[in-house]
Amino acid sequence: MRLLSCLLLSTLATIFLSAAILLKLPGPFDQKALWVSLAVPLIWLGFMLHAYWDERRWRTVAVPSGAAALGIALVLTSAAPQV
Amino acid sequence: MPLARDRHKRLYGLHSWSGILFAWFLFVVCWSGTAAVFVEDIVTFEDPTLRHSVPADATPDIDADLRAAHAELSALGRIDYLIVDFPRDRMPFYWIRGGAVVEGEGLREIERKFHPGTGAPLPVRGDGAAHWILEFHTDLMLPNPLGRTLVGLAGIVLGLAAITGLFIHGKLIREFFTLRLMRSQRLKWQDSHKLLGVITLPFSAMIAFTGAYLGIIAILAPIIAVIAFKGDTDALVEAVVGAPLEPVGQQVAMISLSDIQAMRVPGLEDGPYRVIANHYGDAAARFDVLFFETEDLATTQIHPVGGATGAPVDAPRLTDPGPANRIVNALSPLHFGTYGGMALKWIYGVLGLGLCIMTALGTMLWIERRRYGSEGTKSDRFYEALSRMNIGICLGFPAATIGLLGFDALYAGAEAARTVWTGTAYFGLVLLTVLFALLHTDGYAAVRRGLWGLAGLAVISVTANLAVHGWPSGRGDVQSVMACLIGLAALTALSARWLPQGRPTIRKRVRRVATDETGGPSPAF
């Protein structure tokens, strides 16, 4: 379960959460895109480490799944970015 | 803060499997990166035509050659890019290159080189060792974005191994002073692995982050942005790079390249090094003129001018980079150590070598603990094969890189086929070394002989270069590559001399062995 979370769920959570951050952060899009892209490796590593850090096994699945679900919800309920 | 026992165990497991599963891949990427630090110098090392200096104030007329290249590309299809590089110290020639998208075929590229003094056409040399070393590190010679992404993943794995290593070896200060050289071989490996881990930690963290960014962002950023734009890729491109420049369809004369070459920017020492011609020949053409930054961690300043008028053009996305652009622009110099001269490259080289040795030691420890210790559930044959393969890979890729430098000097075939033969020589040397390691029953003897072989290859490469291209008088960069190879030869020869002749004693293995349904030991692999 931790392995699944580390390899798969962390990747999905990183992608969807980063997309949501990109939509919700204020500021010019090109600058935002660069800041988010800089944060991507750190977010990904954070989720991977969490998969083996947390004592509770269910939480290692719930946290990245929740983050991915939140990201998807925010993307679907937001308008496309204004350029 | 001491870690809870269970958490320590889990993080140790993560450190082990992430390290072991990707160890060889990580080693290959780290080693090729260490060599890639010197790639600018290797270019001059391998190509003697780059060793002459640029004549002062000579600006031959190559506008006609640019027009000819443009016409050739236009005849092929839609022009994708057209670039002119001006002569400079490391590239003492005019270099026109461009690409056109041919319908049903894809991108077709052309390149022309011209003498910096006379403007006479120069023969185009095929891509040799330097090109191979850099491309192998950045793309594994695979199509983009596949290769780039895989290398980026190595950055993520390195980051993960560095962070988990930091937590599981929490006593950094004590481990920094622990090197039990008089104890068993395995303890020496263990102490060296931890010591190198501590010494290279800031470096490996930086390399992991910058490498991961430069690699995975090529694939993750578009995915993330497409999700944010709900699939509208045109809007995405416009948001990131601005509205595309449209041609007006009216053909006019362009400003001369010598006028662009004479451009100066206050605060910058040198003139432009490159111009990117957008819609060359059109009334709406824009030339993006690139200057090297004087700030070390920034690479380039871009000054767009009108292609027909030469007057500055307003392009805020190019000329007014924000703080995020500055950080992103700094990542590549930071990763390749191009911001501090030769001394910094040597520091990068030594730390990179340390990273490679640490990776190799980690794998050796993991295998040794299973082959001769109490851990592991696979058969002896499995761990023995793993051990030999490990020796083959850890010796093979360095041997291939070093041998390539000698091969490039000796290559006498067609320039168009240079890259193919370079690749063949590279993988041929890797394969030969792996076979050499697989055939050795004693790993210690294999490593010892392999290190002697590496030392010999380094000496042969320097000798071949000197014999074919002559002494590089006044070229510190070429002499530095030679010094690096001789230093490497001395280091590997000393290590080979210092290593035991063979495995001291074969201890009996006391450990769990996986059993099959009949209760016997499981078959190898």
PDB file of N, CA and C in Angstrom, chain B residues 77-121:
ATOM      1  N   GLY B  77       9.897  23.430 -46.623  1.00  0.00           N
ATOM      2  CA  GLY B  77       8.585  23.467 -45.975  1.00  0.00           C
ATOM      3  C   GLY B  77       8.483  24.659 -45.041  1.00  0.00           C
ATOM      4  N   ARG B  78       7.648  24.534 -43.994  1.00  0.00           N
ATOM      5  CA  ARG B  78       7.464  25.644 -43.041  1.00  0.00           C
ATOM      6  C   ARG B  78       8.703  25.751 -42.156  1.00  0.00           C
ATOM      7  N   ILE B  79       9.298  26.953 -42.112  1.00  0.00           N
ATOM      8  CA  ILE B  79      10.528  27.121 -41.319  1.00  0.00           C
ATOM      9  C   ILE B  79      10.200  27.077 -39.837  1.00  0.00           C
ATOM     10  N   ASP B  80      10.906  26.210 -39.124  1.00  0.00           N
ATOM     11  CA  ASP B  80      10.686  26.059 -37.687  1.00  0.00           C
ATOM     12  C   ASP B  80      11.602  26.999 -36.908  1.00  0.00           C
ATOM     13  N   TYR B  81      12.860  27.070 -37.318  1.00  0.00           N
ATOM     14  CA  TYR B  81      13.786  27.995 -36.658  1.00  0.00           C
ATOM     15  C   TYR B  81      14.937  28.321 -37.594  1.00  0.00           C
ATOM     16  N   LEU B  82      15.541  29.495 -37.357  1.00  0.00           N
ATOM     17  CA  LEU B  82      16.719  29.915 -38.120  1.00  0.00           C
ATOM     18  C   LEU B  82      17.616  30.691 -37.159  1.00  0.00           C
ATOM     19  N   ILE B  83      18.808  30.172 -36.927  1.00  0.00           N
ATOM     20  CA  ILE B  83      19.691  30.737 -35.892  1.00  0.00           C
ATOM     21  C   ILE B  83      21.071  31.001 -36.485  1.00  0.00           C
ATOM     22  N   VAL B  84      21.664  32.126 -36.097  1.00  0.00           N
ATOM     23  CA  VAL B  84      23.065  32.397 -36.468  1.00  0.00           C
ATOM     24  C   VAL B  84      23.864  32.608 -35.182  1.00  0.00           C
ATOM     25  N   ASP B  85      24.952  31.864 -35.033  1.00  0.00           N
ATOM     26  CA  ASP B  85      25.865  32.069 -33.899  1.00  0.00           C
ATOM     27  C   ASP B  85      27.074  32.840 -34.393  1.00  0.00           C
ATOM     28  N   PHE B  86      27.474  33.869 -33.642  1.00  0.00           N
ATOM     29  CA  PHE B  86      28.662  34.649 -33.999  1.00  0.00           C
ATOM     30  C   PHE B  86      29.901  33.985 -33.396  1.00  0.00           C
ATOM     31  N   PRO B  87      31.080  34.204 -34.022  1.00  0.00           N
ATOM     32  CA  PRO B  87      32.295  33.551 -33.501  1.00  0.00           C
ATOM     33  C   PRO B  87      32.622  34.024 -32.084  1.00  0.00           C
ATOM     34  N   ARG B  88      33.067  33.119 -31.259  1.00  0.00           N
ATOM     35  CA  ARG B  88      33.525  33.453 -29.906  1.00  0.00           C
ATOM     36  C   ARG B  88      34.630  32.469 -29.535  1.00  0.00           C
ATOM     37  N   ASP B  89      35.185  32.642 -28.344  1.00  0.00           N
ATOM     38  CA  ASP B  89      36.372  31.888 -27.961  1.00  0.00           C
ATOM     39  C   ASP B  89      36.216  30.379 -28.152  1.00  0.00           C
ATOM     40  N   ARG B  90      35.122  29.822 -27.650  1.00  0.00           N
ATOM     41  CA  ARG B  90      34.959  28.364 -27.715  1.00  0.00           C
ATOM     42  C   ARG B  90      34.382  27.889 -29.048  1.00  0.00           C
ATOM     43  N   MET B  91      33.813  28.817 -29.813  1.00  0.00           N
ATOM     44  CA  MET B  91      33.250  28.447 -31.120  1.00  0.00           C
ATOM     45  C   MET B  91      33.704  29.458 -32.149  1.00  0.00           C
ATOM     46  N   PRO B  92      34.970  29.397 -32.597  1.00  0.00           N
ATOM     47  CA  PRO B  92      35.521  30.446 -33.450  1.00  0.00           C
ATOM     48  C   PRO B  92      35.073  30.314 -34.912  1.00  0.00           C
ATOM     49  N   PHE B  93      33.792  30.376 -35.154  1.00  0.00           N
ATOM     50  CA  PHE B  93      33.268  30.340 -36.528  1.00  0.00           C
ATOM     51  C   PHE B  93      31.828  30.869 -36.529  1.00  0.00           C
ATOM     52  N   TYR B  94      31.376  31.315 -37.700  1.00  0.00           N
ATOM     53  CA  TYR B  94      29.958  31.653 -37.861  1.00  0.00           C
ATOM     54  C   TYR B  94      29.213  30.345 -38.082  1.00  0.00           C
ATOM     55  N   TRP B  95      28.063  30.236 -37.443  1.00  0.00           N
ATOM     56  CA  TRP B  95      27.341  28.968 -37.508  1.00  0.00           C
ATOM     57  C   TRP B  95      25.873  29.268 -37.818  1.00  0.00           C
ATOM     58  N   ILE B  96      25.462  28.920 -39.035  1.00  0.00           N
ATOM     59  CA  ILE B  96      24.058  29.101 -39.421  1.00  0.00           C
ATOM     60  C   ILE B  96      23.377  27.747 -39.347  1.00  0.00           C
ATOM     61  N   ARG B  97      22.289  27.674 -38.605  1.00  0.00           N
ATOM     62  CA  ARG B  97      21.539  26.409 -38.569  1.00  0.00           C
ATOM     63  C   ARG B  97      20.046  26.701 -38.559  1.00  0.00           C
ATOM     64  N   GLY B  98      19.316  25.796 -39.145  1.00  0.00           N
ATOM     65  CA  GLY B  98      17.883  25.994 -39.210  1.00  0.00           C
ATOM     66  C   GLY B  98      17.159  24.672 -39.407  1.00  0.00           C
ATOM     67  N   GLY B  99      15.855  24.738 -39.230  1.00  0.00           N
ATOM     68  CA  GLY B  99      15.039  23.534 -39.407  1.00  0.00           C
ATOM     69  C   GLY B  99      13.738  23.890 -40.086  1.00  0.00           C
ATOM     70  N   ALA B 100      13.257  23.010 -40.949  1.00  0.00           N
ATOM     71  CA  ALA B 100      11.971  23.221 -41.611  1.00  0.00           C
ATOM     72  C   ALA B 100      11.139  21.960 -41.455  1.00  0.00           C
ATOM     73  N   VAL B 101       9.832  22.160 -41.250  1.00  0.00           N
ATOM     74  CA  VAL B 101       8.938  21.008 -41.110  1.00  0.00           C
ATOM     75  C   VAL B 101       8.508  20.565 -42.501  1.00  0.00           C
ATOM     76  N   VAL B 102       8.973  19.396 -42.903  1.00  0.00           N
ATOM     77  CA  VAL B 102       8.633  18.853 -44.217  1.00  0.00           C
ATOM     78  C   VAL B 102       7.370  18.011 -44.053  1.00  0.00           C
ATOM     79  N   GLU B 103       6.394  18.275 -44.924  1.00  0.00           N
ATOM     80  CA  GLU B 103       5.105  17.577 -44.787  1.00  0.00           C
ATOM     81  C   GLU B 103       5.276  16.069 -44.933  1.00  0.00           C
ATOM     82  N   GLY B 104       4.746  15.355 -43.977  1.00  0.00           N
ATOM     83  CA  GLY B 104       4.799  13.891 -43.996  1.00  0.00           C
ATOM     84  C   GLY B 104       6.135  13.324 -43.570  1.00  0.00           C
ATOM     85  N   GLU B 105       7.088  14.177 -43.227  1.00  0.00           N
ATOM     86  CA  GLU B 105       8.425  13.693 -42.862  1.00  0.00           C
ATOM     87  C   GLU B 105       8.880  14.199 -41.502  1.00  0.00           C
ATOM     88  N   GLY B 106       8.422  15.384 -41.134  1.00  0.00           N
ATOM     89  CA  GLY B 106       8.843  15.981 -39.872  1.00  0.00           C
ATOM     90  C   GLY B 106       9.932  17.016 -40.068  1.00  0.00           C
ATOM     91  N   LEU B 107      10.675  17.255 -38.994  1.00  0.00           N
ATOM     92  CA  LEU B 107      11.675  18.325 -39.012  1.00  0.00           C
ATOM     93  C   LEU B 107      12.934  17.894 -39.754  1.00  0.00           C
ATOM     94  N   ARG B 108      13.373  18.730 -40.712  1.00  0.00           N
ATOM     95  CA  ARG B 108      14.658  18.476 -41.367  1.00  0.00           C
ATOM     96  C   ARG B 108      15.568  19.677 -41.083  1.00  0.00           C
ATOM     97  N   GLU B 109      16.803  19.378 -40.660  1.00  0.00           N
ATOM     98  CA  GLU B 109      17.698  20.446 -40.207  1.00  0.00           C
ATOM     99  C   GLU B 109      18.903  20.596 -41.135  1.00  0.00           C
ATOM    100  N   ILE B 110      19.400  21.840 -41.240  1.00  0.00           N
ATOM    101  CA  ILE B 110      20.623  22.089 -42.009  1.00  0.00           C
ATOM    102  C   ILE B 110      21.587  22.889 -41.130  1.00  0.00           C
ATOM    103  N   GLU B 111      22.881  22.813 -41.425  1.00  0.00           N
ATOM    104  CA  GLU B 111      23.841  23.678 -40.726  1.00  0.00           C
ATOM    105  C   GLU B 111      25.010  24.010 -41.644  1.00  0.00           C
ATOM    106  N   ARG B 112      25.529  25.219 -41.507  1.00  0.00           N
ATOM    107  CA  ARG B 112      26.685  25.694 -42.281  1.00  0.00           C
ATOM    108  C   ARG B 112      27.623  26.406 -41.323  1.00  0.00           C
ATOM    109  N   LYS B 113      28.941  26.217 -41.553  1.00  0.00           N
ATOM    110  CA  LYS B 113      29.925  26.930 -40.730  1.00  0.00           C
ATOM    111  C   LYS B 113      30.823  27.763 -41.632  1.00  0.00           C
ATOM    112  N   PHE B 114      31.239  28.952 -41.147  1.00  0.00           N
ATOM    113  CA  PHE B 114      32.049  29.872 -41.956  1.00  0.00           C
ATOM    114  C   PHE B 114      33.220  30.401 -41.147  1.00  0.00           C
ATOM    115  N   HIS B 115      34.334  30.617 -41.834  1.00  0.00           N
ATOM    116  CA  HIS B 115      35.558  31.091 -41.181  1.00  0.00           C
ATOM    117  C   HIS B 115      35.324  32.478 -40.569  1.00  0.00           C
ATOM    118  N   PRO B 116      35.815  32.723 -39.336  1.00  0.00           N
ATOM    119  CA  PRO B 116      35.529  34.010 -38.672  1.00  0.00           C
ATOM    120  C   PRO B 116      36.236  35.188 -39.325  1.00  0.00           C
ATOM    121  N   GLY B 117      37.328  34.944 -40.038  1.00  0.00           N
ATOM    122  CA  GLY B 117      38.065  36.040 -40.656  1.00  0.00           C
ATOM    123  C   GLY B 117      37.660  36.282 -42.094  1.00  0.00           C
ATOM    124  N   THR B 118      37.559  35.204 -42.852  1.00  0.00           N
ATOM    125  CA  THR B 118      37.316  35.340 -44.294  1.00  0.00           C
ATOM    126  C   THR B 118      35.859  35.085 -44.686  1.00  0.00           C
ATOM    127  N   GLY B 119      35.145  34.389 -43.870  1.00  0.00           N
ATOM    128  CA  GLY B 119      33.759  34.027 -44.197  1.00  0.00           C
ATOM    129  C   GLY B 119      33.679  32.836 -45.137  1.00  0.00           C
ATOM    130  N   ALA B 120      34.809  32.195 -45.410  1.00  0.00           N
ATOM    131  CA  ALA B 120      34.809  31.022 -46.308  1.00  0.00           C
ATOM    132  C   ALA B 120      34.129  29.835 -45.618  1.00  0.00           C
ATOM    133  N   PRO B 121      33.399  29.014 -46.390  1.00  0.00           N
ATOM    134  CA  PRO B 121      32.731  27.855 -45.772  1.00  0.00           C
ATOM    135  C   PRO B 121      33.744  26.895 -45.141  1.00  0.00           C
TER     136      PRO B 121
END
